[in-house]
Structure formats: structure tokens, C-alpha cells
Coordinates of C-alpha atoms in Angstrom, one line a residue:
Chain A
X1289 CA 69.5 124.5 147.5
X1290 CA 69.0 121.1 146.4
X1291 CA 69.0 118.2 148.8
X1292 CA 72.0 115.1 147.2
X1293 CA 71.1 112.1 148.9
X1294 CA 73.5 109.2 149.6
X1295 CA 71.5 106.6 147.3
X1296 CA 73.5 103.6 147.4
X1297 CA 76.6 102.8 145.7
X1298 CA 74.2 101.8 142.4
X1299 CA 72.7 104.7 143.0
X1300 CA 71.3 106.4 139.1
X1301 CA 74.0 108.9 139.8
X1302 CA 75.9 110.4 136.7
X1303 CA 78.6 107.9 135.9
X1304 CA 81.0 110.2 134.5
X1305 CA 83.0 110.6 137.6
X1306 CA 83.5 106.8 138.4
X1307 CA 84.3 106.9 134.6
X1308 CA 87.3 109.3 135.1
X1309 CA 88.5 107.5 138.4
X1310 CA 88.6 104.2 136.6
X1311 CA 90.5 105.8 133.6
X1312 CA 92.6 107.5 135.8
X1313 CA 92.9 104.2 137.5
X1314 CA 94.5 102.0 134.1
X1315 CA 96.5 105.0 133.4
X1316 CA 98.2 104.6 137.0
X1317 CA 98.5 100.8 136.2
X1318 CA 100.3 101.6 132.7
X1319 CA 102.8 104.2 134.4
X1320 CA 103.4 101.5 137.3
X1321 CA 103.9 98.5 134.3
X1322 CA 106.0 100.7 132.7
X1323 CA 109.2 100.9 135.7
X1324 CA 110.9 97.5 135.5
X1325 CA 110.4 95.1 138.3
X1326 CA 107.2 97.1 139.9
X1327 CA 104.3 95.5 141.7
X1328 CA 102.8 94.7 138.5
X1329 CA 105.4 92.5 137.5
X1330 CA 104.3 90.5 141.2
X1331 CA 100.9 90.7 140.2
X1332 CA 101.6 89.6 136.6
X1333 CA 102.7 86.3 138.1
X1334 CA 100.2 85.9 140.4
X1335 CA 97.8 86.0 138.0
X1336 CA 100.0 83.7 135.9
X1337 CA 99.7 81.2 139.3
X1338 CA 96.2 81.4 139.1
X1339 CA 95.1 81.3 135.3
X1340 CA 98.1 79.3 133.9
X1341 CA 96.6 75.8 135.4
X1342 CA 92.8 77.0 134.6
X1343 CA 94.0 77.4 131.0
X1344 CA 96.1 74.3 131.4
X1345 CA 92.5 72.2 132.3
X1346 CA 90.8 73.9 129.8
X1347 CA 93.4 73.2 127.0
X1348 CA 93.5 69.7 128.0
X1349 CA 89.4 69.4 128.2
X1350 CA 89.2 70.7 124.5
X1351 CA 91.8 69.1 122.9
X1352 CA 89.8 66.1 121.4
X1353 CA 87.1 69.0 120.4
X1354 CA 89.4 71.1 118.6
X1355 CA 91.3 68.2 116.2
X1356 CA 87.4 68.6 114.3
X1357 CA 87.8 71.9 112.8
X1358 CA 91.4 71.6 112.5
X1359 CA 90.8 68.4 110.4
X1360 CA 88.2 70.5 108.4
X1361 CA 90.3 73.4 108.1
X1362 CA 93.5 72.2 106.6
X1363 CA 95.2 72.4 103.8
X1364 CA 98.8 71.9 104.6
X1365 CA 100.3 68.9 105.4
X1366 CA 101.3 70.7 108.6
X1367 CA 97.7 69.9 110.3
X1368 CA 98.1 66.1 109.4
X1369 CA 101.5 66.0 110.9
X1370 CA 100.3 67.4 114.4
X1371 CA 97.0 65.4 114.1
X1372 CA 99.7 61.9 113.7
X1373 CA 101.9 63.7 116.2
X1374 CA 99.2 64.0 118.9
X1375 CA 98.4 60.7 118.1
X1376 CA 102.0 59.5 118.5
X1377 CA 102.4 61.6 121.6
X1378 CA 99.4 59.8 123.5
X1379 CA 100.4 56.6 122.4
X1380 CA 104.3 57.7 124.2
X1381 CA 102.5 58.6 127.5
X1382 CA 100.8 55.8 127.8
X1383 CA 104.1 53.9 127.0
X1384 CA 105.4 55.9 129.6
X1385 CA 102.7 55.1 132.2
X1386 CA 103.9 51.3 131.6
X1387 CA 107.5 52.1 132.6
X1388 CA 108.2 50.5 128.8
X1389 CA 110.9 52.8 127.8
X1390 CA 111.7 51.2 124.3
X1391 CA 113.7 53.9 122.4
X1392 CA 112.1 52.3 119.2
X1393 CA 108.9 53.5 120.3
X1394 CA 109.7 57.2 120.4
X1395 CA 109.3 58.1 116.9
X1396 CA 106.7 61.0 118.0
X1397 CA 109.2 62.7 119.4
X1398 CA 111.7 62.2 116.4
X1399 CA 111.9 65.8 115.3
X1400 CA 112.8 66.9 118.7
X1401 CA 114.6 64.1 119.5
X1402 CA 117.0 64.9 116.0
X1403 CA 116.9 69.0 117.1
X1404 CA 118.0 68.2 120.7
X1405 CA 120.9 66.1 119.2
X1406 CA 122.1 68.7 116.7
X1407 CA 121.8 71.7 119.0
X1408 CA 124.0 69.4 121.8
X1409 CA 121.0 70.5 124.2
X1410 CA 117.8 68.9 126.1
X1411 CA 114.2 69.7 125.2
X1412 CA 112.0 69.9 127.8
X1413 CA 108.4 68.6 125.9
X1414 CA 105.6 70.8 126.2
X1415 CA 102.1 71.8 125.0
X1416 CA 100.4 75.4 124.1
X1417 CA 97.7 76.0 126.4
X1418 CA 96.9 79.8 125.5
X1419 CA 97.3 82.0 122.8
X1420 CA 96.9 85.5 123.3
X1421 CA 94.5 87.4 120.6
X1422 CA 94.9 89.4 117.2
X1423 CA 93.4 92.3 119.8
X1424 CA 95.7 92.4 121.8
X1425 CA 98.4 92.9 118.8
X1426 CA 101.0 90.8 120.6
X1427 CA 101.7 87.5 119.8
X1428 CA 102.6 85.2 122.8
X1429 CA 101.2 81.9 123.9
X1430 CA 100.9 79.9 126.9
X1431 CA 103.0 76.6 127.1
X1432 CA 102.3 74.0 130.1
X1433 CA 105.5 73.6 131.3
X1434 CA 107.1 76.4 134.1
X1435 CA 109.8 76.5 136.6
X1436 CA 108.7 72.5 137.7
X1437 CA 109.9 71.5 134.5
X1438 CA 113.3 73.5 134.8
X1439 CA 112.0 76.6 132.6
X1440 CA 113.4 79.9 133.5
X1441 CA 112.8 83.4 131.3
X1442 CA 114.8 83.5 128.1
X1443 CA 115.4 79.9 126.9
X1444 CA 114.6 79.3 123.3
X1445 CA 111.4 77.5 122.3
X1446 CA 111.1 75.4 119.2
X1447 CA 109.3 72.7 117.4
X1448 CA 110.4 70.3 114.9
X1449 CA 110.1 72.6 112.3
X1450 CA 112.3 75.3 113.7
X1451 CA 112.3 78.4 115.7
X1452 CA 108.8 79.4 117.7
X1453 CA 110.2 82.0 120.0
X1454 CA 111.3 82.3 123.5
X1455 CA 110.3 82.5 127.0
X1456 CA 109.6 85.6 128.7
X1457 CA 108.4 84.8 132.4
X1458 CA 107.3 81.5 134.2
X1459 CA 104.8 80.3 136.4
X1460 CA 105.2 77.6 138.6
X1461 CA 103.8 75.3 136.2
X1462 CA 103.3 77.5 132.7
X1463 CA 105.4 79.9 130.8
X1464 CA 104.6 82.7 128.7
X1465 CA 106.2 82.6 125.7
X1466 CA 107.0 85.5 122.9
X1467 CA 106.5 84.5 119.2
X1468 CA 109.0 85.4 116.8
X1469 CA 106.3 87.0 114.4
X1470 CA 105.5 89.6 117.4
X1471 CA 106.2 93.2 116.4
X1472 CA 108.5 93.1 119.4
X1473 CA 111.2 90.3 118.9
X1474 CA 113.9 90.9 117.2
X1475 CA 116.0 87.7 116.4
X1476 CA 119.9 87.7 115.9
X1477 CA 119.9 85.4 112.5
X1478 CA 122.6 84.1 110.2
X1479 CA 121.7 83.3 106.5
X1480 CA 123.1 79.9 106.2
X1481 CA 125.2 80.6 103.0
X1482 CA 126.4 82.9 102.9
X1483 CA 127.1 83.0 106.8
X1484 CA 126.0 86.7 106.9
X1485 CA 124.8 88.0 110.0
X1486 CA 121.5 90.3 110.4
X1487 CA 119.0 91.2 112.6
X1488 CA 115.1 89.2 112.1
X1489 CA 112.1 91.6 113.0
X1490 CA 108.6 90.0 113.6
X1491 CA 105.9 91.8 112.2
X1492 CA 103.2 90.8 114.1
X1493 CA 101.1 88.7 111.7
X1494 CA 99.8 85.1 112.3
X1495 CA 99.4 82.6 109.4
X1496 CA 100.0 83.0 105.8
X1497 CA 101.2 86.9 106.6
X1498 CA 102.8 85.5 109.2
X1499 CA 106.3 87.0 107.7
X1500 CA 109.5 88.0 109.2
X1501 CA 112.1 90.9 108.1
X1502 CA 115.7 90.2 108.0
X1503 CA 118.2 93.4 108.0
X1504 CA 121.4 92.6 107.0
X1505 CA 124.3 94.4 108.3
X1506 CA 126.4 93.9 105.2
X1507 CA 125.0 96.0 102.9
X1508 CA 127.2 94.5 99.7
X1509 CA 125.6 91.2 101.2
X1510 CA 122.4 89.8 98.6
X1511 CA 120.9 86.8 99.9
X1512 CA 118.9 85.0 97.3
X1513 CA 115.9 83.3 97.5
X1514 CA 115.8 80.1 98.8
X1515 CA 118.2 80.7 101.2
X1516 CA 117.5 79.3 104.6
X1517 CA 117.8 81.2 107.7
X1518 CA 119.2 79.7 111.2
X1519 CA 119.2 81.7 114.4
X1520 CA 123.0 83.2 115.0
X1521 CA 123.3 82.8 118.9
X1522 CA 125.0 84.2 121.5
X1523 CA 128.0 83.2 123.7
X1524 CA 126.1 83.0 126.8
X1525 CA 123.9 80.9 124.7
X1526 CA 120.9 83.6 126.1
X1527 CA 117.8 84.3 124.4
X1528 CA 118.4 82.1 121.1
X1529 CA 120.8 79.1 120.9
X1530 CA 122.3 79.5 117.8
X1531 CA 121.6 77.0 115.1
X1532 CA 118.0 76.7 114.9
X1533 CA 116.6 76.7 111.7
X1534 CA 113.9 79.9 111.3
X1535 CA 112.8 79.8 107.5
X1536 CA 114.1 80.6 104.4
X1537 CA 114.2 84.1 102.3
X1538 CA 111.2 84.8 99.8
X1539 CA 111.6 88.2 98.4
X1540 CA 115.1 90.8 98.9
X1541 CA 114.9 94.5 99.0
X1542 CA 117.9 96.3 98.9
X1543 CA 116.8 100.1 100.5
X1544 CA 119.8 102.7 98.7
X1545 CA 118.7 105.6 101.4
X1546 CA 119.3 103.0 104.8
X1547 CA 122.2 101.2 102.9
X1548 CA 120.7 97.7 104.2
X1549 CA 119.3 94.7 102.6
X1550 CA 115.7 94.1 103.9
X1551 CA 114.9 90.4 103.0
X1552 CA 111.7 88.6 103.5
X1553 CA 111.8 85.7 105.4
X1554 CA 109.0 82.7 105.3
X1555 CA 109.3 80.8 108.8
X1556 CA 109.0 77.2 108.6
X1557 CA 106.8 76.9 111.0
X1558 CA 103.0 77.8 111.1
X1559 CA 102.1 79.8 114.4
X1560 CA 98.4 79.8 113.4
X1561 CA 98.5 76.6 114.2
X1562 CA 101.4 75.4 117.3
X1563 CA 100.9 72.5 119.4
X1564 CA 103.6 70.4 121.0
X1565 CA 106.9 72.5 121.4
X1566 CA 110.1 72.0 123.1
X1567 CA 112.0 74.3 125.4
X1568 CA 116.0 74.4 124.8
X1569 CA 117.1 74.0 128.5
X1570 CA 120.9 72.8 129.7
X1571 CA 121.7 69.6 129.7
X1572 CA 120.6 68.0 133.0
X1573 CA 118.0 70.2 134.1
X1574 CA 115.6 68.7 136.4
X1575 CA 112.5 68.6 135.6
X1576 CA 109.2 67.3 136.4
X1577 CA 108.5 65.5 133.1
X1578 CA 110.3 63.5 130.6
X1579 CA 113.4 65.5 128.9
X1580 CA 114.8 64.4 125.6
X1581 CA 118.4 64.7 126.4
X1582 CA 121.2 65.7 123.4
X1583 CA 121.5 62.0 122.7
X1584 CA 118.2 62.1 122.0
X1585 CA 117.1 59.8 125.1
X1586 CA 114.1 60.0 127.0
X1587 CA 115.1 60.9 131.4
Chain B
X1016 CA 76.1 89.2 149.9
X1017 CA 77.9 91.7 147.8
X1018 CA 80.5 90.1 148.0
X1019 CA 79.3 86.8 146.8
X1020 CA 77.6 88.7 143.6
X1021 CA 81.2 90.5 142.8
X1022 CA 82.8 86.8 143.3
X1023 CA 79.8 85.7 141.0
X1024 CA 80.6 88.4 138.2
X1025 CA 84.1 88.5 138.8
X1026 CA 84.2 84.5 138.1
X1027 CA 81.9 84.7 134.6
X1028 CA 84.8 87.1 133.8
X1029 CA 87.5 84.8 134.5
X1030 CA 85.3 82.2 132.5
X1031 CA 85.5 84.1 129.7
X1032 CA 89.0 85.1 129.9
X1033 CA 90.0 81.4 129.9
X1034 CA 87.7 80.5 127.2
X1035 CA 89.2 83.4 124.9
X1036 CA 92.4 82.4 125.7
X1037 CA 92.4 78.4 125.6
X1038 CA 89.3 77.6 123.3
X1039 CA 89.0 80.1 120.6
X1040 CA 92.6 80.3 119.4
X1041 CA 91.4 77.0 117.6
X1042 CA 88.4 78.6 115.8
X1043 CA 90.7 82.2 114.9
X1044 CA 90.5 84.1 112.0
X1045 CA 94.0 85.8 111.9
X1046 CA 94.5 85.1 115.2
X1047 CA 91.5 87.3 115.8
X1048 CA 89.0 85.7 118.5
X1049 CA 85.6 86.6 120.1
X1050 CA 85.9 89.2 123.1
X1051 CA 84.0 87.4 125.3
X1052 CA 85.0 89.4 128.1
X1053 CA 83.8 92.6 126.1
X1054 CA 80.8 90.9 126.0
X1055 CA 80.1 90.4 129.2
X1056 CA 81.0 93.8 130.3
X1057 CA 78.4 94.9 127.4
X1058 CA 75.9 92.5 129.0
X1059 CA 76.4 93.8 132.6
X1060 CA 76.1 97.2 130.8
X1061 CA 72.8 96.4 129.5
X1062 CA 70.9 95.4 132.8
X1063 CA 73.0 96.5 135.7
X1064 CA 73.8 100.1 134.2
X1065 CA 77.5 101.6 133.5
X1066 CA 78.3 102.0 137.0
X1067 CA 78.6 98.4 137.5
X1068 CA 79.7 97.8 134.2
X1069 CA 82.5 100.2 134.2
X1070 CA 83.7 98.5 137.6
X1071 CA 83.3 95.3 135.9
X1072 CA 85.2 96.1 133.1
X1073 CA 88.1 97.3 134.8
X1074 CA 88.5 93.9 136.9
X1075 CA 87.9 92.3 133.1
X1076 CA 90.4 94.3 131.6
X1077 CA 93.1 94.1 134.4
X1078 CA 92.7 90.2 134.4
X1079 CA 93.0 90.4 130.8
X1080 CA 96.5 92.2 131.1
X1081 CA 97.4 90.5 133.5
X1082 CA 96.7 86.5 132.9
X1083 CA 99.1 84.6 130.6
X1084 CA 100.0 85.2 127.8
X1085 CA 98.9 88.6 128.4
X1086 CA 102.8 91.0 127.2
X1087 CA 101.4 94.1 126.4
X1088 CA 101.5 97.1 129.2
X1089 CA 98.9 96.3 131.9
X1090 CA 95.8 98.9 132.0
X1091 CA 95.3 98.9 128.3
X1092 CA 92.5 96.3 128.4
X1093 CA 91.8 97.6 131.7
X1094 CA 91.3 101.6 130.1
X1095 CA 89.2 99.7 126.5
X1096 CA 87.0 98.1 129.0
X1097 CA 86.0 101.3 131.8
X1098 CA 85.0 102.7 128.4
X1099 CA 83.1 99.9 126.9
X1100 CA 81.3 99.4 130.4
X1101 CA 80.3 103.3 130.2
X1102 CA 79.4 103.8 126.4
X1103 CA 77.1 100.2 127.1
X1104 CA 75.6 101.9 129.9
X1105 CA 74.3 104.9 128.4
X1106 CA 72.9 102.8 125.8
X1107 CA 71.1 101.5 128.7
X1108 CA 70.3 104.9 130.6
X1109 CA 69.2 106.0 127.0
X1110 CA 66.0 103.0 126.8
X1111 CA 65.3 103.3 130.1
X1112 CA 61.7 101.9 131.0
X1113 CA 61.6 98.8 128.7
X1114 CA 63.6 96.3 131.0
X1115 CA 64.9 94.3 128.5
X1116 CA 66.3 95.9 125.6
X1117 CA 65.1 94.7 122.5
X1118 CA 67.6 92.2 120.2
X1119 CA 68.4 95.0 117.9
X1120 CA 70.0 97.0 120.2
X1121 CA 71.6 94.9 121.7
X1122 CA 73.4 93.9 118.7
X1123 CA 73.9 97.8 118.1
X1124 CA 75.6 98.0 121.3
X1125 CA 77.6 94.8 120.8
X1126 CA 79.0 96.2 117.3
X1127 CA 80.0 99.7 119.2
X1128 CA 81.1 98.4 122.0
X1129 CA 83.4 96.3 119.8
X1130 CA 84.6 99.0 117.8
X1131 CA 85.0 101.4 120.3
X1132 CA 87.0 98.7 123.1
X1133 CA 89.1 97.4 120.0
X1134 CA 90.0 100.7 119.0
X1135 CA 91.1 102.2 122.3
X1136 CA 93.5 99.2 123.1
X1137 CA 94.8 99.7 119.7
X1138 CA 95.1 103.4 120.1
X1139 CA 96.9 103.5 123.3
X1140 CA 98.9 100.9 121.9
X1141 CA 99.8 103.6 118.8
X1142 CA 100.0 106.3 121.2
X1143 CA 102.7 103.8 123.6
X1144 CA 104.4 103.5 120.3
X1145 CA 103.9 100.1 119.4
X1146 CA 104.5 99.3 115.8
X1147 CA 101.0 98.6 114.6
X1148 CA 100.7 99.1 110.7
X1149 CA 97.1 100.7 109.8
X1150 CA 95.9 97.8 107.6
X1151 CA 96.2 95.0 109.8
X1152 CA 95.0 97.5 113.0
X1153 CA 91.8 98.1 110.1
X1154 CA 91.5 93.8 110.1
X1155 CA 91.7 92.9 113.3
X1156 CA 88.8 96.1 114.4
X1157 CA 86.7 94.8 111.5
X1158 CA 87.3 91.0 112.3
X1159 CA 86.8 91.3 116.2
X1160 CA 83.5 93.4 115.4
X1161 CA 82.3 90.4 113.1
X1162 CA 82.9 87.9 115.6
X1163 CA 81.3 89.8 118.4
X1164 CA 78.7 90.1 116.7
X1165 CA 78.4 86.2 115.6
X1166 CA 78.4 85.2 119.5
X1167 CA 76.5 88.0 120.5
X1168 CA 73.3 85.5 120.6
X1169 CA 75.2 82.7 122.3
X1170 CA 77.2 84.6 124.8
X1171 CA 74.6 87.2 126.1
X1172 CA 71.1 86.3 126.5
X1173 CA 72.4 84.1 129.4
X1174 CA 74.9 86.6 130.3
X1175 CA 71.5 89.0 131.1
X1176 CA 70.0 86.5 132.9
X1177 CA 72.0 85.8 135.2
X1178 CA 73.2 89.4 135.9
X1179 CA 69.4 90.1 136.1
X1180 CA 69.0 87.5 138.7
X1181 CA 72.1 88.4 140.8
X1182 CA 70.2 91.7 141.4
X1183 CA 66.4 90.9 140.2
X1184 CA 65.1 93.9 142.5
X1185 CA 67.4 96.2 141.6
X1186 CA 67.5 95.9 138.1
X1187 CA 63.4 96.0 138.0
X1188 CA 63.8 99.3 140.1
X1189 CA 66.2 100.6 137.6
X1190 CA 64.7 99.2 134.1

């Protein structure tokens, strides 16, 4: 009978046990993710407490690094409008800082500033900080901004371009947000019109392929191209306020076997590339920053 | 003293994991970035052996499910990474008596290690039902590997080192 020695836990021992009790292990964690409101959803946050603010540094820390190969990169007028944006947004804190709250000097926020005042909402400011990877095949991002700013799960985020997503669960001082282009979110839309109603599926693609799918529920209903797209709201005024401008069709499908129109819908705004975005909250939220209120003031 | 060296590991994990997240979204290729955590794991793998490793990837992978923006069902980085750390260590058990592997295979076990950890999350994500369409699953396997690859040189010769000197007698005993 051979002799098994205790040799350490780095012992040269065959690995293929730890191997099945770490498997075994992530297969527990994905059943225990899976029930709503488990101990994962506590750890989740945790984590959130911990990373959110290292992300938040580090965001911060590269920002002046990472205008370079964005300069070098684009094409689109997009980049040069965030490049004058950040621009215009330091010059605003720093205007801030001085107490000199001149409403003439608040052009940088002018695209939220005219959003806030058409949706009848405020915009709580705030930055992306983390964006989760291709490999990951979900497409949410960090914002800087959490429950200190008056963020809670579900409010709409947007930039001045139009519809980014919304939030999913906050930190104290970062939210997790959920990109309309994920294969997940499904968007309640309106084509503007025609006023027909339809249901907006991400596909999960970033960038140039970074289309959506609009199902009509009309089926006698053709949108033609062109046609722009605005989110259709609820009552409660939960996940999406309504109103917000998402993109505008590019190709129609009409599918004879699922009686539906399947349109193709080009979003305005470029998720490859988000920076500053605001988060629709109810008017007179506090917060721990500067909101743009609905008549497009600065509190 | 253990301790300190899992704090030591645990927090070039986190490093990563906060580089991947904050940093490299500005250099993406389809929203595809460098694994950096992967990496690590890979370079644990190649001097410590899969037992760390595999350890070492599970706390990788369930801080990568875990930190923001982190949506998808926690364990799946968590189950790519056990595997990673165990398919890097036997390429390590396999060359066993050179202590430092040589730069080829290093880069051979960077490219598996890739294909194999990008696969599995986006296998279990197919098996979980996510919608994942076969093309752009094909692109992002394909595009992770290549970027891998590209900080492979960057990322792990100091990665080594310093796992090698967290543990110099260890992993002399071992290599």
C-alpha cells in the first residue's frame, strides 16, 4: 500500500479534483444569481462599493490620455463634439468652483439643458467610468453618479443625442447602467409619424453594427425610412420616459409567417464612443452635484 | 504571510479588472478589449502551477462578475477562469524542469487560454440561453485572442516576476 503524504496545500498533487470543486463552485454561484434578491445580489453591490470609485479614479486619471487616440481615430463629427464638450464641461466646473453661475456660460450643457426642458424633467450630469467588454456579450457601462446624486434603478439615461439606456442597480456613488444595443433590453418605442407603437430589441453590437430591431404591433403598419423613433413611455414614467428621441429606421422587413413588421433602427447615438450622459430623475431630486432642472437651470 | 501573497495576487487581479474595465474601452475593437485578467491567471499558471492558478482564477472571475458593469449571471467568468487556470497549468506541468518557459509557449498558452476562457463564457452564456448570434460570438473569440496575444509581452513578463518572487523557493522547487 502506498504511503499519500500531506505535502502542502501546493503540494504537485493532481489538480483535477480542486478543478471539479472550483467548477462545482461557479456552477453554485450561477444557480444562487439566478433566484432574485439572493446573496449575490448583496455581494454584487458590495463589489459595486468597492470597484465603482477605483474605476471612478481611474476614469478620471486617464481621461486627458485617452482624448489622443480618440482624436486619431475619428471620423464622425461625433468625436469632435465630445472633444468641445469635455472642453466646455471643464471650463463649467471651474465656473462652478467660482460660484459664477452665469446662465450664458452653460452652453456645454445645452443639449441636455434643451432635453431636460422638453422632457419637463431634471438631468442629473454624469460621466462613464466603465464599460463592460465584447466578452462578456453584455453591454452595460459604469456612470459616476449613484444614490448621492439621487439615482435609483430604472431611471432613463440619455445624452444629447438621444436614448443610451437605463439604470439597473446603484452604488453609493456609481450606477450600472444597461445599453439599449444589449441583447437584453427591449424598449417600448413609438415611430414618430405615424404614432405607431412597437417593441425595440437591442442586438448586442457596439459601433457601426451597433443596430436596433423595431417589431411593430400593427402589422398593416409600414414605417419608411427616415422615420425617427422616440421612446413610447409608460404611465408610471418607469424604465423609459416617453419622448426621447432613439434613431431613426434604415431598412423594413415585413415577416408574412409572424405577421409583424421588423424594421431596422439606426440609434443616434454612438455607444462605441459615450462620455457625458444625463440621468432623467424627478424634478427636485437631491443630489450631490449640479442638476439641470426642466427650465434648463443649473441647482 | 499567506495571507499577504493572496492579498498581493488578489490585488494584481483587481488591477487588472479596473484597467479592463476603465482604460481599454478607449482602445476597443468592437467593444472587444484585452483580458488582462485572463492573463494574469495564465501567468500565475505558468510559474505557480494550476493549483494556484485555478484558485486564482476563480477570485478573478467572480470579481469580474461581480464589479460594475458586470450584468451577466455571476460564476460564468468565475467557471471560464477555473478552466483557464487548469488548462495553463498543465502547460506548465507538461515543461516541467526548464523554470521559465520559453516565449513561444507562452504565447501558445496565451492564444489557448484565450480561446478556450472566451469560449466557455460564451458557451455557458448559449447554454443559459442568451441570444448570442454565431458570427459576432466567432468576432469577439477571434478579436479577444488577437488582443491577448498583442499584450501578452507587456502584461506578463512582469506578471512572472513577480508571482516568481512572491514564492521564489517554491517555484525553483517546482520548476
Amino acid at each position: 500500500m502506498r504511503e499519500r503524504r500531506w505535502r502542502g496545500p501546493e503540494g504537485p498533487k493532481s489538480p483535477v479534483a480542486l478543478l471539479v470543486a472550483l467548477v462545482l463552485a461557479s456552477f453554485c454561484l450561477m444557480t444562487l444569481d439566478s433566484t432574485a434578491g439572493g446573496p449575490v445580489d448583496s455581494a454584487r453591490r458590495a463589489a459595486g462599493e468597492v470597484f465603482g470609485p477605483v474605476e471612478v479614479a481611474t476614469a478620471t486619471a486617464v481621461r486627458p490620455f485617452t482624448a489622443v487616440p480618440h482624436w486619431f481615430r475619428s471620423k464622425d463629427d461625433m468625436q469632435q463634439d465630445l472633444i468641445a464638450l469635455q472642453a466646455e464641461n471643464s471650463r463649467l466646473k471651474s465656473d462652478l468652483a467660482t460660484h459664477d453661475y452665469d446662465k450664458n456660460r452653460l452652453e456645454e450643457y445645452d443639449g441636455l439643458t434643451a432635453a431636460a426642458r422638453s422632457l419637463g424633467t431634471s438631468l442629473v450630469p454624469a460621466r462613464v467610468v466603465g464599460m463592460g467588454s465584447s466578452q462578456s456579450f453584455s453591454r452595460t457601462v459604469t456612470i459616476d453618479a449613484g444614490s448621492d446624486a439621487g439615482i435609483r434603478p430604472d431611471l432613463t439615461v440619455l445624452d444629447n443625442d438621444g436614448l443610451v439606456g437605463r439604470v439597473l442597480r446603484v452604488t453609493h456613488t456609481t450606477a450600472t447602467v444597461l445599453l439599449i444595443v444589449d441583447a437584453n433590453s427591449v424598449v417600448g418605442a413609438r415611430v414618430g409619424r405615424s404614432m405607431q407603437v412597437g417593441l425595440l430589441h437591442g442586438r448586442g453590437a457596439l459601433g457601426t453594427d451597433g443596430r436596433l430591431d423595431l417589431e411593430l404591433v400593427d402589422q398593416t403598419a409600414v414605417p419608411s425610412e427616415g422615420d425617427a423613433v422616440v421612446t413610447w413611455g409608460s404611465e408610471a414614467g418607469g424604465p423609459y420616459v416617453s419622448g426621447v428621441p432613439i434613431g431613426k429606421v434604415t431598412h423594413v422587413y415585413s415577416s408574412v409567417r409572424e405577421t409583424t413588421q421588423r424594421a431596422v433602427i439606426d440609434p443616434y447615438v454612438d455607444f462605441g464612443a459615450l462620455d457625458l450622459v444625463g440621468v432623467v430623475v424627478p424634478s427636485g431630486t437631491a443630489s450631490d452635484r449640479a442638476v439641470i432642472e426642466a427650465n434648463g437651470t443649473l441647482r | 504571510m499567506t495571507w499577504l501573497r493572496a492579498l498581493v495576487a488578489f490585488a494584481i487581479v483587481s488591477f487588472a479588472l479596473v484597467l479592463q474595465v476603465s482604460l481599454f474601452p478607449h482602445l476597443a475593437w468592437h467593444g472587444v478589449v484585452p483580458n488582462l485578467c485572463l492573463l494574469v491567471v495564465v501567468g500565475a499558471a505558468l510559474t505557480r502551477g494550476p493549483q494556484f492558478a485555478m484558485v486564482l482564477g476563480f477570485a478573478a472571475g467572480v470579481a469580474l462578475d461581480l464589479a460594475p458593469p458586470a450584468d451577466h449571471l455571476a460564476g460564468r467568468w468565475a467557471l471560464a477562469l477555473v478552466v483557464v487556470g487548469y488548462v495553463a497549468g498543465q502547460v506548465r506541468q507538461g515543461s516541467r524542469g526548464d523554470s521559465r518557459p520559453a516565449s513561444g509557449t507562452v504565447l501558445a498558452t496565451v492564444a489557448a487560454s484565450s480561446f478556450v476562457g472566451t469560449s466557455v463564457f460564451a458557451l455557458s452564456g448559449v447554454v443559459l440561453g442568451d441570444p448570442i448570434a454565431i458570427p459576432e460570438l466567432l468576432e469577439v473569440i477571434v478579436g479577444a485572442l488577437l488582443w491577448d496575444l498583442l499584450l501578452t509581452p507587456l502584461v506578463l513578463p512582469p506578471v512572472m516576476a513577480l508571482f516568481r518572487r512572491l514564492e521564489p523557493a517554491l517555484a525553483h522547487m517546482n520548476g
